[in-house]
């Protein structure tokens, strides 16, 4: 097992991080193009990628090894579970969620990442003033996410970061080459009522475990 791939042996035990170093996290890091570039440019910061697909995890690991990048690791696990149980409280300075599966069919909207549970777990992990950077090609999903954050007093909308072409994710590159519009937004974490997270209540068949891969739409399974 590569040192860049985190293996979870106890899903009830939080992961260990060096709290003296800042932390940035990308949800759905794919092959690692964006996050490994960030890691190479910021050696004094630690980086964590979360990715469900095994082949992408291996490609991420390969980029780190070839680039001698020691400050980036990848975790093959569900994002909601990771944020809810495995990350340190109020430590991440930035979380990136670029082009998540929009689950476009209405009957599948419950599978979307952004919702009250994730917003709460995200706020619990961001430092005060920490940022969420979000981008998608799906306008309806973008509007839904923006509406959710607008109604949450723990967040304030801010200008999204610039993303030059050299750090576009694989999905962003594909969508821009097709001439599709890209929608971006960012929010910073504000002080709030810091209550403990309630245990997740989900049906047994949906319980996350290392390496689980849900069925994805064919459009998002191409890369």
PDB file of C-alpha atoms in Angstrom:
ATOM      1  CA  UNK A   1       0.000   0.000   0.000  1.00  0.00           C
ATOM      2  CA  UNK A   2       1.421   3.383  -1.023  1.00  0.00           C
ATOM      3  CA  UNK A   3       2.103   5.975   1.666  1.00  0.00           C
ATOM      4  CA  UNK A   4      -0.131   8.329  -0.357  1.00  0.00           C
ATOM      5  CA  UNK A   5      -3.227   6.129   0.005  1.00  0.00           C
ATOM      6  CA  UNK A   6      -4.923   6.191   3.406  1.00  0.00           C
ATOM      7  CA  UNK A   7      -6.308   2.828   4.474  1.00  0.00           C
ATOM      8  CA  UNK A   8      -9.120   3.008   7.009  1.00  0.00           C
ATOM      9  CA  UNK A   9      -8.866   0.053   9.380  1.00  0.00           C
ATOM     10  CA  UNK A  10     -11.289   1.404  11.985  1.00  0.00           C
ATOM     11  CA  UNK A  11     -14.185   3.499  10.566  1.00  0.00           C
ATOM     12  CA  UNK A  12     -15.006   4.722  14.090  1.00  0.00           C
ATOM     13  CA  UNK A  13     -11.540   6.176  14.700  1.00  0.00           C
ATOM     14  CA  UNK A  14     -10.866   9.706  13.342  1.00  0.00           C
ATOM     15  CA  UNK A  15      -7.901  10.113  11.034  1.00  0.00           C
ATOM     16  CA  UNK A  16      -4.760  11.695  12.462  1.00  0.00           C
ATOM     17  CA  UNK A  17      -3.533  15.018  11.077  1.00  0.00           C
ATOM     18  CA  UNK A  18      -0.693  17.360  11.999  1.00  0.00           C
ATOM     19  CA  UNK A  19      -2.750  20.221  13.407  1.00  0.00           C
ATOM     20  CA  UNK A  20       0.235  22.563  13.197  1.00  0.00           C
ATOM     21  CA  UNK A  21      -0.093  22.495   9.394  1.00  0.00           C
ATOM     22  CA  UNK A  22      -3.008  23.850   7.341  1.00  0.00           C
ATOM     23  CA  UNK A  23      -5.209  21.356   5.521  1.00  0.00           C
ATOM     24  CA  UNK A  24      -6.973  21.543   2.161  1.00  0.00           C
ATOM     25  CA  UNK A  25      -9.416  18.869   0.974  1.00  0.00           C
ATOM     26  CA  UNK A  26     -10.830  18.045  -2.450  1.00  0.00           C
ATOM     27  CA  UNK A  27     -14.008  15.993  -2.661  1.00  0.00           C
ATOM     28  CA  UNK A  28     -14.006  13.910  -5.822  1.00  0.00           C
ATOM     29  CA  UNK A  29     -10.332  14.536  -6.561  1.00  0.00           C
ATOM     30  CA  UNK A  30     -10.366  12.257  -9.602  1.00  0.00           C
ATOM     31  CA  UNK A  31      -6.909  11.612 -11.037  1.00  0.00           C
ATOM     32  CA  UNK A  32      -5.421  14.329  -8.852  1.00  0.00           C
ATOM     33  CA  UNK A  33      -4.568  16.969 -11.448  1.00  0.00           C
ATOM     34  CA  UNK A  34      -5.831  19.921  -9.409  1.00  0.00           C
ATOM     35  CA  UNK A  35      -4.889  18.785  -5.910  1.00  0.00           C
ATOM     36  CA  UNK A  36      -1.385  17.538  -6.723  1.00  0.00           C
ATOM     37  CA  UNK A  37      -0.656  20.878  -8.427  1.00  0.00           C
ATOM     38  CA  UNK A  38      -1.832  22.690  -5.289  1.00  0.00           C
ATOM     39  CA  UNK A  39       0.287  20.399  -3.125  1.00  0.00           C
ATOM     40  CA  UNK A  40       3.423  20.946  -5.214  1.00  0.00           C
ATOM     41  CA  UNK A  41       2.981  24.719  -5.010  1.00  0.00           C
ATOM     42  CA  UNK A  42       2.251  24.744  -1.249  1.00  0.00           C
ATOM     43  CA  UNK A  43       4.694  22.417   0.558  1.00  0.00           C
ATOM     44  CA  UNK A  44       3.819  23.911   3.963  1.00  0.00           C
ATOM     45  CA  UNK A  45       0.199  22.724   3.680  1.00  0.00           C
ATOM     46  CA  UNK A  46      -1.261  19.209   3.783  1.00  0.00           C
ATOM     47  CA  UNK A  47      -3.748  18.034   1.153  1.00  0.00           C
ATOM     48  CA  UNK A  48      -6.367  15.290   1.258  1.00  0.00           C
ATOM     49  CA  UNK A  49      -8.222  13.949  -1.756  1.00  0.00           C
ATOM     50  CA  UNK A  50     -11.446  11.966  -1.353  1.00  0.00           C
ATOM     51  CA  UNK A  51     -12.286   9.711  -4.283  1.00  0.00           C
ATOM     52  CA  UNK A  52     -14.511   6.626  -4.615  1.00  0.00           C
ATOM     53  CA  UNK A  53     -13.178   5.113  -7.841  1.00  0.00           C
ATOM     54  CA  UNK A  54     -10.201   2.791  -7.372  1.00  0.00           C
ATOM     55  CA  UNK A  55      -8.507   3.496 -10.712  1.00  0.00           C
ATOM     56  CA  UNK A  56      -8.539   7.244 -10.016  1.00  0.00           C
ATOM     57  CA  UNK A  57      -7.084   6.655  -6.554  1.00  0.00           C
ATOM     58  CA  UNK A  58      -4.219   4.722  -8.143  1.00  0.00           C
ATOM     59  CA  UNK A  59      -3.617   7.468 -10.710  1.00  0.00           C
ATOM     60  CA  UNK A  60      -3.592  10.080  -7.925  1.00  0.00           C
ATOM     61  CA  UNK A  61      -1.008   7.978  -6.081  1.00  0.00           C
ATOM     62  CA  UNK A  62       1.093   7.692  -9.226  1.00  0.00           C
ATOM     63  CA  UNK A  63       1.127  11.472  -9.715  1.00  0.00           C
ATOM     64  CA  UNK A  64       2.342  11.942  -6.145  1.00  0.00           C
ATOM     65  CA  UNK A  65       5.103   9.351  -6.504  1.00  0.00           C
ATOM     66  CA  UNK A  66       6.343  10.647  -9.852  1.00  0.00           C
ATOM     67  CA  UNK A  67       6.287  14.238  -8.624  1.00  0.00           C
ATOM     68  CA  UNK A  68       7.856  13.423  -5.233  1.00  0.00           C
ATOM     69  CA  UNK A  69       4.846  15.060  -3.573  1.00  0.00           C
ATOM     70  CA  UNK A  70       4.922  14.139   0.097  1.00  0.00           C
ATOM     71  CA  UNK A  71       2.178  16.439   1.418  1.00  0.00           C
ATOM     72  CA  UNK A  72      -0.810  14.909  -0.411  1.00  0.00           C
ATOM     73  CA  UNK A  73      -2.810  11.793   0.411  1.00  0.00           C
ATOM     74  CA  UNK A  74      -5.968  10.209  -0.980  1.00  0.00           C
ATOM     75  CA  UNK A  75      -8.808   8.401   0.771  1.00  0.00           C
ATOM     76  CA  UNK A  76     -11.217   6.008  -0.932  1.00  0.00           C
ATOM     77  CA  UNK A  77     -14.398   6.588   1.033  1.00  0.00           C
ATOM     78  CA  UNK A  78     -17.757   8.350   0.901  1.00  0.00           C
ATOM     79  CA  UNK A  79     -17.437  12.124   1.392  1.00  0.00           C
ATOM     80  CA  UNK A  80     -20.339  12.579   3.809  1.00  0.00           C
ATOM     81  CA  UNK A  81     -19.091   9.822   6.106  1.00  0.00           C
ATOM     82  CA  UNK A  82     -15.542  11.187   5.967  1.00  0.00           C
ATOM     83  CA  UNK A  83     -16.629  14.697   6.915  1.00  0.00           C
ATOM     84  CA  UNK A  84     -19.026  13.491   9.569  1.00  0.00           C
ATOM     85  CA  UNK A  85     -16.694  11.122  11.411  1.00  0.00           C
ATOM     86  CA  UNK A  86     -13.055  11.149  10.312  1.00  0.00           C
ATOM     87  CA  UNK A  87     -11.820  14.753  10.069  1.00  0.00           C
ATOM     88  CA  UNK A  88     -10.589  17.105  12.826  1.00  0.00           C
ATOM     89  CA  UNK A  89     -12.931  19.848  13.983  1.00  0.00           C
ATOM     90  CA  UNK A  90     -12.480  23.321  12.486  1.00  0.00           C
ATOM     91  CA  UNK A  91      -9.106  22.647  10.893  1.00  0.00           C
ATOM     92  CA  UNK A  92      -9.545  22.676   7.092  1.00  0.00           C
ATOM     93  CA  UNK A  93      -8.821  26.042   5.528  1.00  0.00           C
ATOM     94  CA  UNK A  94     -10.304  25.164   2.122  1.00  0.00           C
ATOM     95  CA  UNK A  95     -12.564  22.436   0.764  1.00  0.00           C
ATOM     96  CA  UNK A  96     -12.894  22.036  -3.009  1.00  0.00           C
ATOM     97  CA  UNK A  97     -15.903  20.382  -4.631  1.00  0.00           C
ATOM     98  CA  UNK A  98     -15.543  20.639  -8.394  1.00  0.00           C
ATOM     99  CA  UNK A  99     -18.079  19.030 -10.751  1.00  0.00           C
ATOM    100  CA  UNK A 100     -19.755  16.561  -8.388  1.00  0.00           C
ATOM    101  CA  UNK A 101     -22.220  14.135  -9.926  1.00  0.00           C
ATOM    102  CA  UNK A 102     -25.437  16.206 -10.255  1.00  0.00           C
ATOM    103  CA  UNK A 103     -27.694  13.145 -10.318  1.00  0.00           C
ATOM    104  CA  UNK A 104     -29.865  14.966 -12.873  1.00  0.00           C
ATOM    105  CA  UNK A 105     -32.958  12.754 -12.630  1.00  0.00           C
ATOM    106  CA  UNK A 106     -35.359  14.035  -9.990  1.00  0.00           C
ATOM    107  CA  UNK A 107     -35.795  10.595  -8.439  1.00  0.00           C
ATOM    108  CA  UNK A 108     -32.022  10.519  -7.771  1.00  0.00           C
ATOM    109  CA  UNK A 109     -31.706  13.982  -6.198  1.00  0.00           C
ATOM    110  CA  UNK A 110     -31.406  12.420  -2.746  1.00  0.00           C
ATOM    111  CA  UNK A 111     -27.970  11.106  -3.809  1.00  0.00           C
ATOM    112  CA  UNK A 112     -26.600  14.618  -4.298  1.00  0.00           C
ATOM    113  CA  UNK A 113     -23.757  15.572  -1.985  1.00  0.00           C
ATOM    114  CA  UNK A 114     -24.999  18.982  -0.937  1.00  0.00           C
ATOM    115  CA  UNK A 115     -27.775  18.992   1.603  1.00  0.00           C
ATOM    116  CA  UNK A 116     -28.290  19.894   5.266  1.00  0.00           C
ATOM    117  CA  UNK A 117     -26.232  16.956   6.548  1.00  0.00           C
ATOM    118  CA  UNK A 118     -23.204  17.775   4.422  1.00  0.00           C
ATOM    119  CA  UNK A 119     -23.409  21.536   5.058  1.00  0.00           C
ATOM    120  CA  UNK A 120     -23.374  20.852   8.793  1.00  0.00           C
ATOM    121  CA  UNK A 121     -20.488  18.365   8.629  1.00  0.00           C
ATOM    122  CA  UNK A 122     -18.597  20.735   6.307  1.00  0.00           C
ATOM    123  CA  UNK A 123     -19.021  23.660   8.724  1.00  0.00           C
ATOM    124  CA  UNK A 124     -17.773  21.448  11.569  1.00  0.00           C
ATOM    125  CA  UNK A 125     -14.539  20.745   9.659  1.00  0.00           C
ATOM    126  CA  UNK A 126     -13.802  24.197   8.227  1.00  0.00           C
ATOM    127  CA  UNK A 127     -11.842  26.642  10.339  1.00  0.00           C
ATOM    128  CA  UNK A 128     -13.639  29.932  11.025  1.00  0.00           C
ATOM    129  CA  UNK A 129     -13.128  31.875   7.811  1.00  0.00           C
ATOM    130  CA  UNK A 130     -12.321  28.691   5.915  1.00  0.00           C
ATOM    131  CA  UNK A 131     -13.743  28.405   2.405  1.00  0.00           C
ATOM    132  CA  UNK A 132     -15.723  26.035   0.255  1.00  0.00           C
ATOM    133  CA  UNK A 133     -14.920  26.351  -3.462  1.00  0.00           C
ATOM    134  CA  UNK A 134     -17.632  24.890  -5.710  1.00  0.00           C
ATOM    135  CA  UNK A 135     -18.009  24.546  -9.479  1.00  0.00           C
ATOM    136  CA  UNK A 136     -20.375  22.662 -11.763  1.00  0.00           C
ATOM    137  CA  UNK A 137     -21.609  22.641 -15.331  1.00  0.00           C
ATOM    138  CA  UNK A 138     -25.162  21.863 -14.158  1.00  0.00           C
ATOM    139  CA  UNK A 139     -27.180  25.085 -13.733  1.00  0.00           C
ATOM    140  CA  UNK A 140     -30.109  23.570 -11.843  1.00  0.00           C
ATOM    141  CA  UNK A 141     -27.785  21.914  -9.344  1.00  0.00           C
ATOM    142  CA  UNK A 142     -25.773  25.138  -8.995  1.00  0.00           C
ATOM    143  CA  UNK A 143     -28.925  27.095  -8.179  1.00  0.00           C
ATOM    144  CA  UNK A 144     -29.981  24.464  -5.636  1.00  0.00           C
ATOM    145  CA  UNK A 145     -26.601  24.559  -3.880  1.00  0.00           C
ATOM    146  CA  UNK A 146     -26.577  28.371  -3.817  1.00  0.00           C
ATOM    147  CA  UNK A 147     -30.092  28.436  -2.376  1.00  0.00           C
ATOM    148  CA  UNK A 148     -29.089  26.022   0.384  1.00  0.00           C
ATOM    149  CA  UNK A 149     -26.081  28.089   1.440  1.00  0.00           C
ATOM    150  CA  UNK A 150     -28.050  31.338   1.207  1.00  0.00           C
ATOM    151  CA  UNK A 151     -30.413  30.015   3.871  1.00  0.00           C
ATOM    152  CA  UNK A 152     -27.599  28.893   6.199  1.00  0.00           C
ATOM    153  CA  UNK A 153     -26.398  31.554   8.667  1.00  0.00           C
ATOM    154  CA  UNK A 154     -23.118  29.705   9.200  1.00  0.00           C
ATOM    155  CA  UNK A 155     -21.866  30.710   5.749  1.00  0.00           C
ATOM    156  CA  UNK A 156     -21.238  33.898   3.793  1.00  0.00           C
ATOM    157  CA  UNK A 157     -20.853  33.936   0.019  1.00  0.00           C
ATOM    158  CA  UNK A 158     -17.520  35.257  -1.266  1.00  0.00           C
ATOM    159  CA  UNK A 159     -15.746  35.480  -4.608  1.00  0.00           C
ATOM    160  CA  UNK A 160     -14.575  32.111  -5.965  1.00  0.00           C
ATOM    161  CA  UNK A 161     -10.895  31.526  -6.611  1.00  0.00           C
ATOM    162  CA  UNK A 162      -9.486  31.922 -10.117  1.00  0.00           C
ATOM    163  CA  UNK A 163      -8.726  28.597 -11.771  1.00  0.00           C
ATOM    164  CA  UNK A 164      -6.210  28.922 -14.616  1.00  0.00           C
ATOM    165  CA  UNK A 165      -6.320  26.354 -17.384  1.00  0.00           C
ATOM    166  CA  UNK A 166      -3.296  24.454 -16.113  1.00  0.00           C
ATOM    167  CA  UNK A 167      -5.175  23.369 -12.971  1.00  0.00           C
ATOM    168  CA  UNK A 168      -8.572  22.610 -14.503  1.00  0.00           C
ATOM    169  CA  UNK A 169      -9.851  19.219 -13.431  1.00  0.00           C
ATOM    170  CA  UNK A 170     -10.403  16.543 -16.063  1.00  0.00           C
ATOM    171  CA  UNK A 171     -14.138  17.272 -16.011  1.00  0.00           C
ATOM    172  CA  UNK A 172     -13.674  21.031 -16.334  1.00  0.00           C
ATOM    173  CA  UNK A 173     -11.316  20.558 -19.265  1.00  0.00           C
ATOM    174  CA  UNK A 174     -13.829  18.291 -21.012  1.00  0.00           C
ATOM    175  CA  UNK A 175     -16.793  20.611 -20.379  1.00  0.00           C
ATOM    176  CA  UNK A 176     -14.942  23.750 -21.486  1.00  0.00           C
ATOM    177  CA  UNK A 177     -13.720  22.029 -24.639  1.00  0.00           C
ATOM    178  CA  UNK A 178     -17.388  21.264 -25.380  1.00  0.00           C
ATOM    179  CA  UNK A 179     -18.226  24.955 -24.923  1.00  0.00           C
ATOM    180  CA  UNK A 180     -20.418  24.328 -21.886  1.00  0.00           C
ATOM    181  CA  UNK A 181     -20.912  27.131 -19.345  1.00  0.00           C
ATOM    182  CA  UNK A 182     -19.213  26.697 -15.969  1.00  0.00           C
ATOM    183  CA  UNK A 183     -20.831  27.978 -12.764  1.00  0.00           C
ATOM    184  CA  UNK A 184     -18.597  28.763  -9.784  1.00  0.00           C
ATOM    185  CA  UNK A 185     -19.238  30.017  -6.253  1.00  0.00           C
ATOM    186  CA  UNK A 186     -17.525  30.089  -2.861  1.00  0.00           C
ATOM    187  CA  UNK A 187     -18.593  30.487   0.752  1.00  0.00           C
ATOM    188  CA  UNK A 188     -16.633  31.151   3.929  1.00  0.00           C
ATOM    189  CA  UNK A 189     -17.406  29.667   7.319  1.00  0.00           C
ATOM    190  CA  UNK A 190     -18.709  32.000  10.023  1.00  0.00           C
ATOM    191  CA  UNK A 191     -18.774  31.518  13.817  1.00  0.00           C
ATOM    192  CA  UNK A 192     -21.817  29.563  14.951  1.00  0.00           C
ATOM    193  CA  UNK A 193     -23.325  27.277  17.549  1.00  0.00           C
ATOM    194  CA  UNK A 194     -20.782  24.480  17.692  1.00  0.00           C
ATOM    195  CA  UNK A 195     -22.906  21.514  18.726  1.00  0.00           C
ATOM    196  CA  UNK A 196     -21.712  17.890  18.433  1.00  0.00           C
ATOM    197  CA  UNK A 197     -22.760  16.166  15.233  1.00  0.00           C
ATOM    198  CA  UNK A 198     -25.665  13.767  15.595  1.00  0.00           C
ATOM    199  CA  UNK A 199     -24.954  10.178  14.449  1.00  0.00           C
ATOM    200  CA  UNK A 200     -25.814   9.549  10.820  1.00  0.00           C
ATOM    201  CA  UNK A 201     -29.019   7.583  10.383  1.00  0.00           C
ATOM    202  CA  UNK A 202     -29.053   5.755   7.070  1.00  0.00           C
ATOM    203  CA  UNK A 203     -30.388   2.370   5.923  1.00  0.00           C
ATOM    204  CA  UNK A 204     -27.955  -0.554   6.352  1.00  0.00           C
ATOM    205  CA  UNK A 205     -27.510  -1.045   2.609  1.00  0.00           C
ATOM    206  CA  UNK A 206     -26.292   2.557   2.278  1.00  0.00           C
ATOM    207  CA  UNK A 207     -23.767   2.440   5.117  1.00  0.00           C
ATOM    208  CA  UNK A 208     -20.400   3.656   3.816  1.00  0.00           C
ATOM    209  CA  UNK A 209     -17.404   1.357   3.807  1.00  0.00           C
ATOM    210  CA  UNK A 210     -13.972   1.706   2.332  1.00  0.00           C
ATOM    211  CA  UNK A 211     -14.038   1.419  -1.436  1.00  0.00           C
ATOM    212  CA  UNK A 212     -17.794   1.566  -1.928  1.00  0.00           C
ATOM    213  CA  UNK A 213     -18.729   2.853  -5.384  1.00  0.00           C
ATOM    214  CA  UNK A 214     -22.304   3.843  -6.070  1.00  0.00           C
ATOM    215  CA  UNK A 215     -23.748   3.639  -9.551  1.00  0.00           C
ATOM    216  CA  UNK A 216     -23.086   6.887 -11.381  1.00  0.00           C
ATOM    217  CA  UNK A 217     -24.632   8.377 -14.468  1.00  0.00           C
ATOM    218  CA  UNK A 218     -22.961   7.365 -17.716  1.00  0.00           C
ATOM    219  CA  UNK A 219     -21.885  10.950 -18.448  1.00  0.00           C
ATOM    220  CA  UNK A 220     -19.841  11.098 -15.266  1.00  0.00           C
ATOM    221  CA  UNK A 221     -18.402   7.611 -15.628  1.00  0.00           C
ATOM    222  CA  UNK A 222     -16.453   8.357 -18.794  1.00  0.00           C
ATOM    223  CA  UNK A 223     -13.369   9.771 -17.068  1.00  0.00           C
TER     224      UNK A 223
END
